[in-house]
mmCIF file of C-alpha atoms in Angstrom:
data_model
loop_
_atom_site.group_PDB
_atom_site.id
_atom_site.type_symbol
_atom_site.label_atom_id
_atom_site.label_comp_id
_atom_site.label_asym_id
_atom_site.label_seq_id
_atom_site.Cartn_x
_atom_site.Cartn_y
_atom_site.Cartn_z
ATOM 1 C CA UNK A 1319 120.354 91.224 94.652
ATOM 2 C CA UNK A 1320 119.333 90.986 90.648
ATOM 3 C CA UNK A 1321 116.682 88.879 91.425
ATOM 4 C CA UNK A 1322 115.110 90.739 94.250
ATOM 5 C CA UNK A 1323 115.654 94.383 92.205
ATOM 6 C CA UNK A 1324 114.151 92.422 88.718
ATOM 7 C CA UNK A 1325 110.991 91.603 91.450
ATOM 8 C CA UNK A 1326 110.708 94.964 92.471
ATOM 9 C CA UNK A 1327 111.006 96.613 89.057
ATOM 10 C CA UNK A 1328 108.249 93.876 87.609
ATOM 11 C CA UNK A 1329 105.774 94.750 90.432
ATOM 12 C CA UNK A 1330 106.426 98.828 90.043
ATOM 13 C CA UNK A 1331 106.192 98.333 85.841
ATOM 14 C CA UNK A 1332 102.646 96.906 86.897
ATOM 15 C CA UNK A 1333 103.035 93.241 85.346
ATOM 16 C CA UNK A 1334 100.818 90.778 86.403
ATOM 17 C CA UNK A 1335 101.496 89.090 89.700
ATOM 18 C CA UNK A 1336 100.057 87.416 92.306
ATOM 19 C CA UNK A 1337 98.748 89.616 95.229
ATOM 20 C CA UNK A 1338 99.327 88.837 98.889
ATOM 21 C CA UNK A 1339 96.360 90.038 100.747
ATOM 22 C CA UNK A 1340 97.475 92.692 103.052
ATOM 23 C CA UNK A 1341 95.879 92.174 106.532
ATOM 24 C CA UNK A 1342 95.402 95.357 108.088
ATOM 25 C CA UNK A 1343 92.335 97.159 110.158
ATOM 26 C CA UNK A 1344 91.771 101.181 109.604
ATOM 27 C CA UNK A 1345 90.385 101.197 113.025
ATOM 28 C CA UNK A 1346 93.912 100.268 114.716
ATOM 29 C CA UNK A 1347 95.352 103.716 115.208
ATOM 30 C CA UNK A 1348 98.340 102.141 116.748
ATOM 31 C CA UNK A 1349 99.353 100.276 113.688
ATOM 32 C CA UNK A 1350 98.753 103.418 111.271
ATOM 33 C CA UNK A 1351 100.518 105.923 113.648
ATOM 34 C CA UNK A 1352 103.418 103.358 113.738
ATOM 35 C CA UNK A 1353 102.612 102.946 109.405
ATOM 36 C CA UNK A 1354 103.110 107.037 109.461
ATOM 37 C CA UNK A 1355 106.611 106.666 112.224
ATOM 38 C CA UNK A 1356 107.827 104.520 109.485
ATOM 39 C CA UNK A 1357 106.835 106.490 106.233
ATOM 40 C CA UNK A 1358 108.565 109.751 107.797
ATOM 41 C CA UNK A 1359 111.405 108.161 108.671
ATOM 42 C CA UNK A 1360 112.464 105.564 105.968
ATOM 43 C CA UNK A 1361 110.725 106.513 102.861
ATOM 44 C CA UNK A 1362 110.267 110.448 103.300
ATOM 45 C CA UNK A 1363 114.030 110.580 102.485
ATOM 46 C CA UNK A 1364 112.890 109.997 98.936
ATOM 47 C CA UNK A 1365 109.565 110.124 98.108
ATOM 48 C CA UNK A 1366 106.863 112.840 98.453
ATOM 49 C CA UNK A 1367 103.482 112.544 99.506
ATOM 50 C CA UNK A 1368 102.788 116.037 98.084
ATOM 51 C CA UNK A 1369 98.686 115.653 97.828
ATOM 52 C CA UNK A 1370 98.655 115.450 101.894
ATOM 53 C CA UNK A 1371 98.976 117.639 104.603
ATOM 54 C CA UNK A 1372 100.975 117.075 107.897
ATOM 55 C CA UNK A 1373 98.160 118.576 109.759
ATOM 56 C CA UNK A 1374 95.167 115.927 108.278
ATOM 57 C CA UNK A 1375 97.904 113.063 108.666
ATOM 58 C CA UNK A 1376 97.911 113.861 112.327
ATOM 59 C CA UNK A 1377 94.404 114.930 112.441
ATOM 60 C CA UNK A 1378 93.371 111.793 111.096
ATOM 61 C CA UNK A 1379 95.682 109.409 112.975
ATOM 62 C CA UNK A 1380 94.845 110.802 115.985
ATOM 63 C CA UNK A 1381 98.561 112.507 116.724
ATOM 64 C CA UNK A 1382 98.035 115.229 118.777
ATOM 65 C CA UNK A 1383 99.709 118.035 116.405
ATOM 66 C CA UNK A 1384 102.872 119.758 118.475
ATOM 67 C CA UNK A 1385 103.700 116.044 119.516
ATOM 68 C CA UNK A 1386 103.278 115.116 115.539
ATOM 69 C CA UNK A 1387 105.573 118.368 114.667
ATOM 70 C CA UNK A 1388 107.802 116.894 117.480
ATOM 71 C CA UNK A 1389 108.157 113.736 116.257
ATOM 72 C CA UNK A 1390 107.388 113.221 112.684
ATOM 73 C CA UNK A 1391 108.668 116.790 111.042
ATOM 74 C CA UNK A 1392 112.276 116.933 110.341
ATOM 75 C CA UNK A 1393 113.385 119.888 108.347
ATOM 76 C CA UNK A 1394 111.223 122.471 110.363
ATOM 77 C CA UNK A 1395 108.389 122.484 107.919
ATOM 78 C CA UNK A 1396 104.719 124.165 108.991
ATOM 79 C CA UNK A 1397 102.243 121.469 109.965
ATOM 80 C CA UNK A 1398 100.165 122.879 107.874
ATOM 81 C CA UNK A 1399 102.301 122.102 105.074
ATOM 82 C CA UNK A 1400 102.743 119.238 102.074
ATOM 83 C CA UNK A 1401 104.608 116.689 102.863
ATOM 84 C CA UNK A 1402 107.777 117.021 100.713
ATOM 85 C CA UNK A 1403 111.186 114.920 100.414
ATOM 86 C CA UNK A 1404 114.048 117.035 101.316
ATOM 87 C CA UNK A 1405 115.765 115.649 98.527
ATOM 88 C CA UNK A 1406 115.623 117.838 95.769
ATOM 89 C CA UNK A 1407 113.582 116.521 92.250
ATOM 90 C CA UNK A 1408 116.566 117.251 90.347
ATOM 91 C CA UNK A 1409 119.207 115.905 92.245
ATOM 92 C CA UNK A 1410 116.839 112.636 92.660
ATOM 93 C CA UNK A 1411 116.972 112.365 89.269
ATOM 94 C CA UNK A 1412 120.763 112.309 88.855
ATOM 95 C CA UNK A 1413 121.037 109.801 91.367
ATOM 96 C CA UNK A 1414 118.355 107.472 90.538
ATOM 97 C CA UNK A 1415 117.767 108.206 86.850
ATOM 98 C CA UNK A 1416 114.188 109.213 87.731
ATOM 99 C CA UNK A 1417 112.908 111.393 90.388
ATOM 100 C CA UNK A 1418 111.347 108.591 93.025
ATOM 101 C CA UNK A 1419 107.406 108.354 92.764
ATOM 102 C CA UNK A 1420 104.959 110.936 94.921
ATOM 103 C CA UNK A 1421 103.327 108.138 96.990
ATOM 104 C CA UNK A 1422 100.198 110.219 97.986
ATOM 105 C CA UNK A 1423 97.477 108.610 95.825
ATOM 106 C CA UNK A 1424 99.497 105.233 95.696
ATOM 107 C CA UNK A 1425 97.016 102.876 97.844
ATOM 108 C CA UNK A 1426 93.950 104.475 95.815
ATOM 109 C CA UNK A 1427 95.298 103.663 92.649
ATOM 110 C CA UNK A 1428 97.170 100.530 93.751
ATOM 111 C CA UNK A 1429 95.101 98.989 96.433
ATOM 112 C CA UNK A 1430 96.664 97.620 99.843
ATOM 113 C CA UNK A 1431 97.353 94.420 98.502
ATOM 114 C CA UNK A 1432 99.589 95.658 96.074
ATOM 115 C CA UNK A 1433 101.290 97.981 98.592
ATOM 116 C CA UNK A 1434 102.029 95.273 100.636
ATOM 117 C CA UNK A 1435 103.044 92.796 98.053
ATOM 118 C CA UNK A 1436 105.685 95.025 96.974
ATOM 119 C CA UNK A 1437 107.239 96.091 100.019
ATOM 120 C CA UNK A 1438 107.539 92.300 100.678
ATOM 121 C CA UNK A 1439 109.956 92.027 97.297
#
C-alpha cells in the first residue's frame, strides 16, 4: 500500500515519470458519457470540477439534460449549476490534510497521458 500511495504522491508532486499514452477518441460519445458516469459517481465525492457546468457537460456529451439531471445529479443541484463536491472544503481538509484538487482544468494543464498514467498508480 506504501508503495502504490509513494507512486501516486510522486506523479501528483509532478516528478518526472514515464507517461503511458492514453488511448482514447473524443469522437466516442459512449466512452466519454461512461468517463462522465464514472467522474459523478466515484470522484465527485471529493473533488470539484467547479470551472464546468452540468448543463455544457451534458450539452457536450450529448446527454439529453432531464435524463443527465436524472442520472448524474445527486444532491438536487440546478443543471445549470457548477459542479461541486458535497463534501465541504473545510471538512476535506480535516480529513485529508488538504482540501482534494478542483479537477476542472486538470487534462489542459496535465495532458491525457498524464491523467491516465496516474489513475493507473
Amino acid at each position: 500500500v506504501v508503495c502504490l500511495l509513494t507512486s501516486g504522491l510522486a506523479l501528483a508532486a509532478g516528478g518526472e515519470v514515464h507517461l503511458e499514452k492514453a488511448n482514447y477518441d473524443l469522437t466516442d460519445k459512449v466512452s466519454l458519457q461512461n468517463g462522465a458516469k464514472m467522474f459523478n459517481n466515484y470522484c465527485l465525492g471529493c473533488h470539484n470540477m467547479q470551472y464546468q457546468r452540468y448543463q455544457r457537460s451534458f450539452e457536450d456529451l450529448g446527454i439529453p439534460l432531464d435524463l443527465g439531471k436524472e442520472l448524474l445529479q445527486f444532491t438536487g443541484e440546478k443543471v445549470s449549476d457548477h459542479i461541486k463536491s458535497a463534501i465541504p472544503a473545510e471538512s476535506a481538509a480535516k480529513w485529508f490534510g488538504a482540501p482534494p484538487p478542483d479537477l476542472t482544468l486538470v487534462a489542459r494543464v496535465r495532458g491525457a497521458d498524464w491523467i491516465y498514467t496516474y489513475l493507473k498508480e
